[in-house]
Amino acid sequence: MRKRRLLWQLFPAYLAIVIVSLAAIVWYATDAMRSFYHEQMANSLHARSALIANQFIDRLRQSQYAAVDSLCKELGKRSSTRITVILPSGKVVGDTEENPAVMDNHADRPEIKAALVGGSGRSVRYSHTLGIDMMYVAVPLRHRGRLLGVLRCSVGLASIGQAMYATYWRIILSALIVALLVAIGSLLISRWISRHLEVMKRGVQAYADGDLSRRLDIPDSAELAGLAEAFNQMARQLDSRIGTITRQRNEREAILASMAEGLLAVDSDEKIISINRATAQMFDITVEESEGRLVQEIFRNTALQDFVTHTLASSIPVEEEIILPKRANRVLKVTGTALQDTDGVRLGAVMVFNDVTEMRRLETLRKDFVANVSHELKTPITSIKGFVETLLDGAIDQPEDARRFLQTVARHVDRLNLIIEDLLFLSRLEQDPTAEHVRLQPGELAEVVSGAVEACRPKAAEKNINLAVECPPGLQAMINAPLLEQAMINLVDNAIKYSGPGNRVELTVRQGDGGPEIAVRDWGAGISPKHLPRLFERFYRVDQARSRALGGTGLGLAIVKHIAGVHGGRVEVVSAPGEGSTFTLSLTRANSSPQTNLS
Ligand code: ADP
């Protein structure tokens, strides 16, 4: 609905008050004026009656009624007054205007009645004879106490009425002027109020639009000044409260956003109250799209949906693991607890997500490792036990067999020893990355290469394998020489082991883009692509029996990988079955911090 302007609310009310007041004043004033005029007129008629009464008394005493009538006519003309003389019987005997003979009996006229009983009578009424309002004043005419008749003087009230009408018009004109002044006054007042209110409205509108730094000007009038101050106070308080709330919200959001753990808070209807960035990333959604929506709408993971429902229904904290099939089966450990306000009223539930994929992977690796180690150790021990029991069962008494069995036992013990040495070596690499035995120093690569080649030459010679070496002289790097030599020995040893007799093995060192690269190439059996991703895991072998038969522990490449890690580098393999393999150990130029892991 369209609102009326302040002017149109004030003006009619003011005008109504003024008109009612003026009407009351006019009514009162005219009434008083009329009474005053009538009183004045009555007094004047009394005076005139008193002046002429005696002249009529004389004539009435002598019953000279014709003389009475002519006196009425003569005095009446002179004083512009209608004079009438009436006998006590009511019979008119003289009149200024009419012939008394034709006039009615006047005994019933109110003023005559009053005069006949001894007083003076007065009456105002319409005269049918003259056709105007008349004022009549009648006085008794007495001689020595005897009532001779009644003298009545009367005048028309028309002249009084005219004088009164002029006054009425003047009053109405003044009323109109006052109404105009009231209109102008209300216009000015309402304009003045409106202007201040308009200024205030603009200021308050700015508050509504969020600009709380603005302050309203304080007007002169006490009420408006109070209002403006109240608004300013409100703006100050709102500004400070909003500031506090915004700061707290930013702090809370910063804390939530920096948490590595995912956090999700929902209300009792499973509507998302709060969600942090970590959770959003885990489920491939965004914080913005999630807040205020239902869990079912946002999370496509049914396990999580069920977990939220379960947590809301549970009175104790609940825990579960959730798999994310869309994110390479990552494993999330999720803990759900009730969300309560400060009075302990339950509002919903809070879920905390921890990505335990790496932990689970390490656990699996550890378990596999223990199983593998046990298996690796068990095989030689079972053989040793078998031979020892055979010896105890009597074979010891046959020197030939006893010797053979003991040699086999010794070979198994050597193998056990080899495995244990490799395991200890690996665990030393893992234990302390800053320890002396893994420290890097500037060193000449050619020296390391020649050491490794010297160690491998006998084996190469055994298989008639040509071991070719290429290393630029003077190539320096930050290295741990004994470890790097061990890595090269392992790679060259494998190349010899898995190549046929008379084959060729190359060891090449060159300066690559990122740092020195050591490549060991052979033209042996090669490796199928399906084995390549797991090749550097402990105890992983392409062919168990063959590896064992060749005296391998299954730990050689794992050791190479760790040594590469100690040098801040990495080891890679390119291989195809029947075409041979190339293992490349890259050392980074800066040889950044060593990295180790269990694989
Ligand atoms: P192992 O002691 O059995 O040689 P490694 O860790 O050194 O253990 O090697 C793991 C497996 O990788 C070997 O069992 C073998 O199957 C394969 N392998 C390693 N080097 C070569 C190579 N040069 N050619 C073919 N296969 C290889």
Coordinates of C-alpha atoms in Angstrom, one line a residue, residues 56 65 81 92 117 182 234-236 315 330 374 379 399 464 468 571:
F56 CA -50.6 58.5 26.7
Y65 CA -58.7 57.2 22.0
T81 CA -40.6 53.0 16.3
V92 CA -55.9 48.2 20.5
V117 CA -50.0 41.5 35.3
V182 CA -2.5 26.4 9.2
M234 CA 23.1 0.8 17.2
A235 CA 25.4 1.0 14.2
R236 CA 28.5 1.2 16.5
S315 CA 24.5 -42.3 22.0
R330 CA 42.0 -44.7 -0.3
S374 CA 59.9 -66.0 8.1
T379 CA 63.3 -72.8 4.0
P399 CA 81.8 -90.4 6.9
N464 CA 82.6 -65.7 -19.8
A468 CA 82.4 -53.2 -20.4
V571 CA 66.5 -46.1 -9.7

